[in-house]
XYZ file of C-alpha atoms in Angstrom:
685
model
C 4.633 34.563 -27.595
C 1.329 32.197 -28.954
C -1.718 33.308 -28.300
C -5.122 31.120 -28.633
C -7.617 34.080 -30.231
C -11.804 34.050 -29.591
C -11.362 31.269 -27.123
C -15.258 31.189 -26.065
C -15.671 30.882 -29.704
C -13.829 27.878 -29.867
C -14.765 26.214 -26.217
C -18.378 25.518 -28.736
C -16.680 22.804 -30.332
C -16.952 20.578 -27.623
C -19.646 18.173 -28.118
C -20.875 17.940 -24.154
C -21.901 20.694 -21.957
C -20.369 19.425 -19.126
C -16.760 20.010 -20.212
C -17.855 23.578 -22.020
C -18.867 24.702 -18.548
C -15.760 23.373 -17.130
C -13.712 25.318 -19.711
C -15.468 28.139 -18.898
C -15.006 28.394 -15.742
C -11.375 28.459 -16.853
C -11.138 30.895 -18.774
C -13.206 32.833 -16.380
C -10.307 32.392 -14.091
C -7.733 32.995 -16.523
C -9.503 36.969 -17.865
C -9.944 37.763 -13.918
C -6.204 36.742 -12.766
C -4.569 38.137 -16.305
C -7.102 40.176 -17.362
C -6.151 38.787 -21.048
C -9.422 37.541 -23.829
C -6.382 36.298 -25.873
C -5.907 32.540 -24.278
C -1.883 31.572 -24.335
C -1.450 27.527 -23.489
C 0.453 27.165 -20.608
C -2.827 29.462 -19.113
C -5.187 26.660 -19.458
C -2.395 24.161 -17.955
C -2.217 26.367 -14.846
C -6.035 26.945 -14.937
C -7.352 23.845 -14.127
C -7.441 19.877 -15.490
C -7.064 21.374 -18.768
C -4.011 19.482 -21.150
C -2.613 20.727 -23.928
C -1.536 18.058 -25.954
C 0.753 18.363 -29.351
C 3.624 21.063 -29.944
C 4.085 25.179 -29.939
C 7.108 26.851 -30.633
C 9.233 26.630 -27.959
C 10.628 29.651 -25.928
C 11.827 30.811 -22.973
C 8.582 31.268 -20.720
C 7.594 27.394 -22.114
C 10.347 25.112 -22.515
C 9.308 24.054 -18.427
C 6.392 22.490 -20.252
C 8.021 20.698 -22.741
C 7.335 17.413 -22.392
C 7.817 14.274 -24.817
C 9.744 15.529 -27.621
C 8.329 18.884 -27.106
C 5.302 18.294 -26.626
C 3.088 18.670 -23.316
C 1.156 16.027 -24.085
C 0.168 13.246 -26.337
C -2.711 10.913 -27.802
C -0.339 7.422 -28.312
C -1.977 4.931 -30.564
C -1.365 1.874 -28.798
C -2.041 -0.169 -32.805
C 1.365 1.444 -33.385
C 3.469 0.069 -30.347
C 6.905 2.391 -31.676
C 4.458 5.437 -30.369
C 4.207 3.391 -27.012
C 8.290 2.616 -27.333
C 8.727 6.031 -28.205
C 6.948 7.671 -25.816
C 8.710 5.594 -22.801
C 12.283 6.008 -24.629
C 11.765 9.649 -23.887
C 10.513 9.030 -20.085
C 14.079 7.255 -19.410
C 16.048 9.135 -20.673
C 14.424 11.963 -18.832
C 14.725 10.219 -15.900
C 18.085 9.109 -16.393
C 20.081 12.133 -17.179
C 17.716 14.083 -14.478
C 17.289 11.925 -11.407
C 20.083 11.406 -9.322
C 17.293 9.043 -7.100
C 16.710 6.497 -9.851
C 20.656 6.148 -10.168
C 21.535 7.570 -12.891
C 22.095 6.500 -15.972
C 21.054 3.015 -17.112
C 24.093 0.582 -15.594
C 24.522 -3.120 -16.607
C 22.721 -4.908 -13.562
C 23.054 -8.182 -12.348
C 21.049 -10.343 -14.188
C 18.243 -13.120 -12.874
C 19.074 -16.616 -13.014
C 16.957 -16.303 -16.151
C 15.289 -14.813 -18.291
C 12.913 -14.616 -21.454
C 15.747 -14.544 -24.421
C 15.018 -12.416 -27.378
C 16.690 -12.808 -31.010
C 14.879 -11.649 -33.526
C 12.034 -13.535 -34.086
C 13.557 -16.558 -32.007
C 12.481 -17.001 -28.424
C 13.855 -19.153 -25.749
C 14.768 -19.477 -22.073
C 18.429 -18.546 -21.123
C 20.614 -19.541 -17.806
C 22.607 -17.129 -16.581
C 26.110 -17.333 -14.436
C 26.448 -16.680 -10.901
C 27.278 -12.420 -11.249
C 26.670 -11.892 -15.023
C 25.390 -8.827 -15.640
C 23.333 -6.995 -18.559
C 20.246 -4.849 -19.432
C 16.315 -6.154 -19.370
C 13.158 -5.165 -18.552
C 10.551 -7.185 -16.086
C 6.837 -7.958 -16.477
C 4.397 -7.520 -13.847
C 0.880 -8.760 -14.406
C -2.220 -10.118 -12.868
C -2.409 -13.824 -14.089
C -5.851 -14.308 -13.931
C -7.718 -17.247 -14.616
C -5.283 -17.912 -17.105
C -3.150 -19.877 -14.881
C -4.864 -23.356 -16.046
C -4.051 -21.924 -19.916
C -0.498 -20.471 -19.601
C 2.261 -22.016 -20.726
C 4.817 -21.942 -17.530
C 8.116 -23.426 -17.081
C 7.785 -26.552 -15.190
C 10.565 -29.979 -14.230
C 8.859 -31.537 -17.775
C 9.534 -28.921 -20.782
C 12.969 -26.999 -18.736
C 15.005 -28.608 -21.647
C 12.140 -27.427 -24.460
C 12.334 -24.070 -23.583
C 16.026 -23.528 -23.746
C 16.066 -24.557 -26.422
C 12.828 -22.835 -28.386
C 9.588 -20.774 -26.601
C 6.613 -21.682 -29.073
C 5.014 -18.334 -30.486
C 1.453 -19.435 -30.377
C 1.968 -20.972 -26.455
C 2.319 -17.523 -24.863
C -0.635 -15.881 -23.286
C -1.242 -12.619 -25.423
C 0.343 -10.113 -22.559
C 3.328 -12.646 -22.631
C 3.271 -11.738 -26.333
C 2.746 -8.363 -25.909
C 5.280 -7.848 -23.126
C 7.729 -9.576 -25.421
C 6.825 -7.425 -28.315
C 6.912 -4.341 -26.064
C 10.743 -5.317 -24.901
C 11.987 -6.300 -28.552
C 10.947 -2.661 -30.113
C 13.372 -0.994 -27.839
C 15.837 -3.326 -27.888
C 15.811 -5.263 -25.062
C 17.683 -8.750 -25.445
C 15.954 -10.404 -22.273
C 12.886 -9.944 -19.925
C 11.880 -11.394 -16.775
C 8.214 -12.918 -16.546
C 7.101 -14.874 -13.569
C 5.381 -17.597 -15.199
C 8.507 -18.130 -17.265
C 11.505 -17.632 -15.195
C 10.270 -19.456 -11.860
C 9.606 -23.398 -11.755
C 6.225 -23.469 -11.237
C 5.881 -27.407 -9.616
C 9.051 -26.907 -7.486
C 8.532 -25.814 -4.213
C 12.221 -25.259 -3.921
C 12.873 -23.506 -6.782
C 9.964 -21.507 -5.789
C 11.760 -20.398 -2.168
C 14.933 -19.860 -3.460
C 13.063 -17.592 -6.388
C 10.638 -16.067 -4.302
C 13.025 -14.069 -2.044
C 14.894 -12.324 -5.072
C 12.053 -11.348 -6.775
C 12.374 -8.412 -4.828
C 16.130 -7.345 -6.526
C 14.569 -8.677 -9.873
C 12.374 -5.694 -10.097
C 15.069 -3.521 -8.511
C 17.932 -4.108 -10.241
C 15.497 -4.314 -14.322
C 15.858 -1.110 -16.029
C 12.879 -1.615 -16.503
C 9.041 -2.660 -15.303
C 6.440 -2.932 -17.487
C 3.243 -3.027 -15.949
C -0.290 -4.312 -17.588
C -2.541 -1.972 -15.656
C -5.206 -2.440 -17.657
C -6.109 -5.955 -18.243
C -7.399 -8.783 -14.978
C -6.254 -12.029 -17.830
C -3.219 -12.546 -18.668
C -5.231 -13.783 -22.045
C -6.263 -10.284 -22.887
C -3.227 -8.539 -23.199
C -2.748 -4.764 -22.104
C -2.662 -2.796 -25.566
C -6.075 -2.654 -27.334
C -8.569 -1.513 -26.753
C -7.135 1.846 -26.878
C -7.966 3.967 -24.116
C -10.362 6.269 -24.547
C -10.576 9.313 -22.471
C -14.652 10.462 -21.142
C -14.261 13.883 -23.475
C -12.108 13.362 -26.909
C -9.492 16.152 -27.218
C -10.222 18.683 -29.586
C -8.121 20.492 -32.419
C -7.550 23.980 -31.767
C -5.606 26.612 -34.179
C -3.656 29.150 -32.051
C -1.354 32.436 -34.346
C 2.821 31.932 -33.268
C 2.395 35.481 -34.672
C 0.489 37.928 -36.867
C 1.717 35.636 -39.737
C 1.920 32.236 -38.410
C -0.645 30.022 -37.573
C -0.113 26.880 -35.704
C -2.900 23.776 -33.796
C -2.949 21.832 -30.381
C -5.489 19.464 -29.162
C -7.093 20.547 -26.246
C -8.335 17.664 -23.316
C -9.734 17.379 -19.942
C -7.115 15.581 -17.123
C -8.095 11.761 -18.224
C -7.989 9.456 -15.085
C -5.378 8.099 -13.787
C -6.419 4.342 -12.550
C -3.909 2.091 -13.421
C -6.302 -1.286 -13.120
C -6.720 -4.551 -11.912
C -2.907 -4.884 -10.704
C -2.819 -1.717 -8.447
C -4.932 -4.838 -6.263
C -2.957 -7.429 -6.566
C -0.326 -7.613 -3.730
C 2.889 -8.723 -5.704
C 2.462 -5.904 -8.367
C 1.948 -4.253 -5.285
C 5.574 -4.984 -4.133
C 6.718 -5.473 -7.824
C 5.778 -1.659 -8.480
C 7.813 -0.815 -4.622
C 11.182 -1.915 -5.578
C 10.632 -0.939 -9.595
C 13.431 2.169 -9.907
C 10.925 2.973 -12.824
C 7.955 1.591 -14.380
C 6.002 2.500 -17.565
C 2.250 1.790 -16.923
C -0.635 0.634 -19.487
C -3.185 2.410 -17.419
C -7.303 2.550 -18.099
C -6.641 6.118 -20.141
C -3.188 6.520 -20.749
C 0.203 5.514 -20.366
C 2.251 6.923 -17.402
C 5.731 6.617 -16.519
C 6.403 6.396 -12.703
C 9.948 6.536 -10.471
C 11.849 7.780 -7.843
C 11.439 11.444 -8.436
C 8.227 11.974 -10.609
C 5.419 10.891 -12.135
C 4.833 11.798 -15.963
C 1.483 11.221 -18.459
C 0.502 10.727 -21.613
C -1.706 13.549 -21.140
C 1.153 15.401 -20.069
C 0.280 16.051 -16.601
C 3.905 15.799 -14.207
C 4.110 15.224 -10.390
C 6.968 15.587 -9.266
C 7.732 13.380 -6.448
C 10.517 15.775 -4.824
C 12.552 15.300 -1.610
C 9.431 13.265 -0.008
C 10.995 9.827 -0.237
C 14.661 10.306 0.838
C 14.225 7.631 3.185
C 13.093 5.275 0.812
C 16.591 6.340 -1.431
C 18.465 5.033 1.702
C 16.056 1.973 2.636
C 15.246 0.102 -1.036
C 18.437 0.190 -3.790
C 17.861 4.032 -4.759
C 21.109 5.704 -5.293
C 21.947 8.605 -2.088
C 21.574 11.557 -3.682
C 19.363 15.011 -3.662
C 17.768 17.642 -5.920
C 18.558 21.672 -5.049
C 15.146 22.729 -2.726
C 11.622 22.212 -3.776
C 9.424 24.904 -4.640
C 6.118 23.981 -4.436
C 4.603 27.801 -3.744
C 3.112 27.453 -7.196
C 0.415 26.459 -10.196
C 2.363 24.296 -12.080
C 5.596 24.355 -9.932
C 5.990 20.328 -9.969
C 6.984 20.677 -14.152
C 9.503 23.549 -13.059
C 11.010 21.477 -10.926
C 10.669 18.441 -13.228
C 13.381 20.002 -15.539
C 15.297 22.508 -12.596
C 19.431 21.397 -12.731
C 20.817 18.035 -9.936
C 23.408 18.840 -8.013
C 24.846 15.308 -6.840
C 26.832 14.847 -3.175
C 28.706 12.373 -2.364
C 27.557 11.981 1.718
C 24.947 9.138 2.418
C 24.765 11.563 5.781
C 24.211 14.711 3.482
C 21.841 13.549 1.929
C 19.068 11.615 4.246
C 20.426 14.625 6.851
C 18.679 17.237 3.473
C 14.864 15.677 4.836
C 15.936 15.215 8.348
C 17.499 12.823 10.683
C 16.796 9.086 9.566
C 15.997 6.895 12.457
C 13.803 3.687 13.546
C 10.849 5.524 14.206
C 10.944 7.337 10.834
C 11.777 4.041 8.938
C 8.940 2.549 10.812
C 6.175 5.616 10.006
C 6.777 4.316 6.427
C 6.919 0.394 7.240
C 3.226 1.278 8.401
C 1.742 3.268 5.421
C 3.498 0.195 3.182
C 1.308 -1.590 5.516
C -1.824 0.012 5.274
C -1.903 0.097 1.640
C -0.372 -3.619 0.984
C -3.279 -4.887 3.624
C -6.167 -3.104 0.775
C -4.319 -6.060 -1.659
C -5.866 -9.306 -3.153
C -3.708 -12.858 -3.458
C -5.085 -15.215 -5.945
C -3.192 -17.886 -3.392
C -3.486 -15.788 0.090
C -0.763 -17.308 2.249
C 1.926 -15.530 -0.570
C 1.611 -12.373 1.459
C 4.628 -13.571 3.362
C 6.165 -13.784 0.057
C 5.590 -10.747 -1.600
C 5.804 -8.799 0.560
C 9.021 -10.574 1.989
C 11.568 -6.889 0.071
C 9.718 -4.559 1.090
C 10.565 -6.380 4.662
C 13.774 -7.120 4.063
C 15.303 -3.142 2.745
C 13.050 -2.266 5.854
C 15.225 -4.824 8.314
C 18.413 -3.545 6.577
C 17.692 -0.086 7.167
C 16.930 -0.325 11.012
C 19.797 -2.404 11.437
C 22.625 0.150 9.834
C 20.786 2.959 12.549
C 20.185 0.608 15.730
C 21.955 -1.117 17.814
C 22.082 -4.783 16.165
C 19.393 -7.371 17.806
C 16.541 -4.646 16.809
C 15.457 -5.863 13.257
C 13.885 -8.574 14.435
C 10.747 -9.588 12.385
C 7.877 -11.040 13.520
C 4.720 -11.845 10.875
C 4.801 -8.663 9.577
C 5.247 -6.602 13.089
C 9.102 -5.359 14.850
C 10.009 -6.193 17.869
C 11.560 -3.136 18.502
C 7.853 -1.954 18.034
C 6.058 -4.710 19.297
C 3.180 -1.919 21.280
C 2.090 -0.161 17.926
C 2.833 -3.516 15.940
C -0.370 -5.834 17.748
C -2.721 -2.140 17.797
C -3.864 -2.336 14.582
C -7.463 -2.058 13.697
C -9.994 -3.040 10.729
C -10.125 0.404 8.448
C -13.831 0.456 8.293
C -13.778 2.696 11.685
C -12.532 5.413 9.570
C -14.637 4.766 6.493
C -17.816 3.110 7.187
C -18.223 0.932 3.430
C -16.444 -0.984 3.993
C -16.460 -4.796 5.674
C -15.398 -6.121 8.612
C -11.836 -8.185 7.972
C -12.420 -11.478 7.182
C -10.504 -15.130 7.618
C -8.217 -16.172 4.510
C -9.061 -18.464 1.833
C -8.195 -20.323 -0.437
C -10.420 -20.051 -3.684
C -12.160 -23.825 -3.086
C -13.613 -21.746 0.370
C -10.996 -23.592 2.792
C -9.778 -21.560 5.427
C -6.250 -21.127 6.802
C -4.165 -19.756 8.806
C -1.674 -17.763 6.953
C -0.195 -15.744 10.299
C -0.702 -15.788 14.411
C -4.033 -13.952 15.655
C -1.894 -11.078 16.675
C -0.956 -10.416 13.371
C -2.674 -8.039 10.880
C -1.661 -10.658 8.555
C -3.443 -13.350 9.984
C -6.918 -11.493 8.788
C -7.584 -10.276 5.383
C -9.156 -6.586 4.192
C -7.987 -3.550 5.192
C -6.370 -2.345 8.378
C -5.636 0.988 9.741
C -2.335 2.213 12.309
C -4.024 5.181 14.551
C -1.973 7.406 16.854
C -0.461 6.074 19.894
C -3.230 5.116 22.307
C -1.145 6.365 25.625
C 2.038 5.171 27.345
C 3.288 1.962 27.116
C 1.924 -0.471 29.804
C 2.853 -3.921 28.473
C 6.484 -5.258 28.221
C 7.904 -8.742 27.039
C 7.485 -11.515 29.171
C 10.612 -13.907 27.533
C 13.978 -14.089 28.588
C 13.733 -11.815 32.077
C 11.775 -9.218 29.676
C 14.622 -9.153 26.899
C 12.018 -10.047 24.291
C 8.735 -10.341 23.743
C 9.129 -14.004 22.246
C 11.404 -17.440 22.231
C 10.781 -19.183 19.739
C 12.801 -19.383 16.391
C 12.353 -16.818 13.995
C 10.687 -19.256 11.687
C 8.041 -16.226 11.015
C 10.896 -13.873 10.009
C 11.054 -12.290 5.954
C 12.276 -15.046 4.231
C 9.089 -17.020 4.956
C 7.626 -17.839 0.869
C 6.938 -21.391 0.909
C 3.261 -23.423 1.611
C 5.049 -26.592 2.352
C 6.157 -25.997 5.592
C 4.139 -24.379 7.565
C 5.742 -22.839 10.984
C 3.822 -23.862 14.123
C 1.807 -21.658 16.853
C 4.163 -18.989 17.391
C 3.744 -17.911 20.667
C 3.891 -14.056 22.291
C 4.487 -13.424 25.651
C 3.531 -10.838 27.530
C 3.286 -8.440 30.990
C 0.257 -7.076 31.421
C -2.825 -5.759 33.556
C -5.348 -8.310 32.400
C -8.544 -9.393 33.717
C -11.771 -10.745 31.939
C -14.848 -8.990 30.765
C -18.429 -9.657 29.054
C -20.181 -8.816 26.876
C -23.075 -6.394 27.648
C -26.539 -6.095 26.190
C -26.761 -2.737 26.026
C -26.343 -0.625 22.519
C -23.853 1.611 22.239
C -26.577 4.251 20.465
C -28.208 3.862 23.439
C -26.113 4.556 26.020
C -23.906 7.362 24.414
C -20.348 8.252 25.421
C -19.951 8.187 29.339
C -20.530 11.154 31.185
C -16.742 11.877 31.949
C -15.695 12.064 27.938
C -12.437 10.054 27.466
C -10.569 12.393 25.181
C -8.442 8.862 24.218
C -11.416 7.848 22.055
C -11.198 10.704 19.690
C -9.197 10.448 16.298
C -8.641 12.783 13.278
C -11.237 14.586 12.312
C -13.324 12.438 15.084
C -13.712 9.710 12.095
C -12.588 6.866 14.424
C -14.681 8.071 17.249
C -18.023 7.450 15.131
C -16.271 4.435 13.951
C -16.114 2.861 17.340
C -19.811 3.410 18.319
C -21.488 2.555 14.727
C -19.595 -1.268 15.158
C -18.421 -1.326 18.399
C -19.455 -3.114 21.241
C -20.251 -2.498 25.223
C -17.710 -4.695 28.055
C -18.923 -4.611 31.557
C -16.370 -5.562 34.806
C -17.777 -9.252 35.506
C -17.354 -8.634 38.533
C -20.664 -6.741 39.272
C -23.789 -7.612 38.305
C -25.159 -7.849 34.558
C -26.728 -4.929 32.845
C -30.239 -5.943 31.756
C -31.891 -2.140 30.983
C -30.595 0.637 30.725
C -33.637 2.121 33.290
C -32.498 -0.306 35.503
C -29.471 1.641 36.718
C -28.361 5.183 38.012
C -26.687 6.751 34.846
C -23.945 7.565 37.453
C -23.523 4.567 38.075
C -23.706 2.695 34.335
C -19.816 4.530 33.620
C -18.674 2.400 36.759
C -19.865 -0.793 34.784
C -18.596 -0.212 31.795
C -14.678 -1.096 31.628
C -14.427 -0.988 28.366
C -15.963 -0.063 24.447
C -14.239 -3.078 21.536
C -14.861 -3.864 18.514
C -14.599 -7.516 16.975
C -11.717 -7.780 14.329
C -14.062 -9.454 11.882
C -17.328 -7.532 13.395
C -18.753 -9.866 15.400
C -18.502 -12.032 18.779
C -16.654 -15.393 18.584
C -18.567 -18.688 18.509
C -19.691 -18.866 21.341
C -19.677 -23.385 23.582
C -22.887 -24.531 24.696
C -23.319 -26.317 28.132
C -25.567 -28.323 29.306
C -27.214 -26.793 32.633
C -28.687 -29.039 35.589
C -32.136 -28.937 34.738
C -31.074 -30.047 30.759
C -30.867 -26.775 29.099
C -28.455 -25.291 26.747
C -26.903 -21.797 27.786
C -24.584 -19.931 25.857
C -20.989 -18.514 27.845
C -18.840 -16.128 26.273
C -15.916 -16.056 27.694
C -13.341 -12.544 26.279
C -10.731 -10.903 27.824
C -8.825 -7.226 28.145
C -4.680 -7.221 27.947
C -4.182 -3.901 27.924
C -1.562 -2.978 25.997
C -1.616 1.265 26.002
C -2.762 3.159 28.559
C -5.970 3.039 26.759
C -5.684 0.992 24.108
C -5.884 -2.925 24.424
C -6.801 -6.515 23.120
C -10.211 -8.284 23.652
C -9.153 -11.856 23.965
C -10.285 -15.429 24.075
C -8.948 -18.989 25.182
C -7.555 -20.831 22.049
C -9.194 -24.192 21.312
C -8.121 -26.526 22.351
C -5.486 -25.074 25.416
C -7.747 -26.203 28.288
C -4.079 -26.788 30.409
C -1.204 -24.911 31.970
C -0.302 -22.393 30.767
C -3.391 -21.202 28.413
C -3.092 -20.117 25.438
C -5.390 -17.290 24.325
C -5.858 -15.396 20.462
C -7.070 -12.449 19.445
C -10.546 -11.079 18.570
C -11.015 -7.674 18.517
C -9.679 -4.296 20.393
C -10.619 -2.289 23.032
C -10.499 1.465 23.852
C -11.105 2.154 27.816
C -14.570 3.351 28.677
C -14.422 5.025 32.213
C -11.189 3.746 34.973
C -13.687 3.258 37.219
C -15.153 0.663 35.391
C -12.271 -0.827 33.619
C -9.927 -1.168 36.798
C -11.016 -3.173 40.216
C -11.803 -1.155 43.170
C -8.364 -0.484 45.228
C -6.861 -0.249 41.202
C -7.520 3.270 40.601
C -7.482 6.742 42.842
C -10.670 7.437 44.119
C -10.649 11.204 43.952
C -8.386 11.571 40.705
C -9.483 7.689 39.167
C -6.013 7.362 37.467
C -4.827 4.354 38.118
C -2.575 2.700 40.318
C 0.429 1.501 38.535
C 1.804 0.041 41.139
C -0.511 -1.960 42.781
C -2.632 -3.248 38.894
C -1.536 -7.177 39.412
C 0.336 -7.745 36.109
C 0.015 -11.332 34.342
C 2.450 -13.002 31.726
C -0.780 -13.445 28.887
C 0.842 -16.138 26.149
C -0.788 -14.789 22.552
C -1.198 -17.458 19.394
């Protein structure tokens, strides 16, 4: 049994005081737990963020900790490409042999229409035949400012690239990706700039919807995570941990000594690709990825993530929904035990049991239904909204793969016709879909949402106002704020919109952008006006509305920090908080709301009889659920019937007696009289 002796003395080899203190705390924990002065390497691993790099003799008690090539971890030398390729191959082999969710052993897949062919040092653009199968890698990376200088496939050089691709004209990221593929023994690699015609809108429209399948069918996706510009490459310089590893000698027995390397956990940050919308979908659709991160190399598949420093994070059965919705196998592990430290590592090496029945596999993770599928959709959307784009109009194309797979899953498990996708929302869950909010309600450090803007500063319309895709910035979907209180108004209430599905998941081009998308809603609708009172001055209503409270009160404080009060227009404006008794205040305030862009929409200037200018801001509140709804303004140029409205924010009902007009709520309980409420058909664009 190997032991590190006199570890107190060895801690002194670490150069910085912070690391020494951390290791000392780990040592105190181990000694209290085990009562041992001589430390086993595994004890260090389980005690905290300590990584044991290097090898010790394998035995029954430590076999489950062995990483690639029998090592718990290693330091990859990026100056030697063979190091990165070797550890990647070992990770892929483990995944192929142990991970049924990832599709098992690598089998030939349908090849993309075009690939970069690697024949020794000769490169060319290969055109494949329909249905042709084989093995290939795919590259995920940031273009950055290299876009203008990068060699790209275009109409004029198509024939030339089919004969030969000039190595010297490739940007460094492309060169290094090809080097990796060649070293790993691959004949083909897919690189978007070289495999999609960059000056052909028709070719782009044809290939873009296939991108998710291209990454899903690849043996491995190579992620140039640490590079924000394709000219810079992603191999060098070598990642440098915050604290360099220190070599420690330990005793294998009384006669035999060996050594290992001790280091602290390295950063798991992948790098700039984590912030890009296209890279998010590419990672989501890939079965296996090897990622060149900021401080280390890592590998991710549908079942676990493995790191160069030896850490292993098991996914277990938590992605059973993913395996059915997306393109993985329909199998599972034995039930996962995560009850003790290091159990994730042990689980990774446990045997697997194959199950032939899709229903049995899905049943193990709980029933798969529309609710389960949509919950994961909202998770995807919230993560996706944090990503950026070189061209903001790509937001549809870069999510098309996930949308198509979710659509397929909904169609499989629900009635046909329920899977309609409408500019980022699902018709079958339209009520919840409309109630997205900016993430700054949960995180005060974030900015408000902003209009989608091209690099030259020109704002673009990329979605209807009621879709989260209309604006840039992170969004959230909260728990339901009460029962639905609106209905679809088209075709006798059978659909929310009678327009063709031009805003469906296949919207990928910019040339022929769809027209306005009308959403017709039947609901209680009333005019409100912005109050001159400040939320901080007024404070919560006397009858505290529990529906304003969220997890850890985060959105409650966010609403009061960023919110605006809205008054009932049939009552006199409140000029000052002292001008009205507190007992009457709540009956004047209809709602508290948050504007999506952080400020009220631009007002119109109106000339009065005496020639003065007066600002008029007309706002409407459209109730969507029991407690929540949308703040609307009249769409510009919509002065004729039917009037069109657009979303500018969301609101929460302050009190029922303030929101509903007299005669539409119970005078004693203040509950709304639903059967008396006037319902109107409102058209959102």
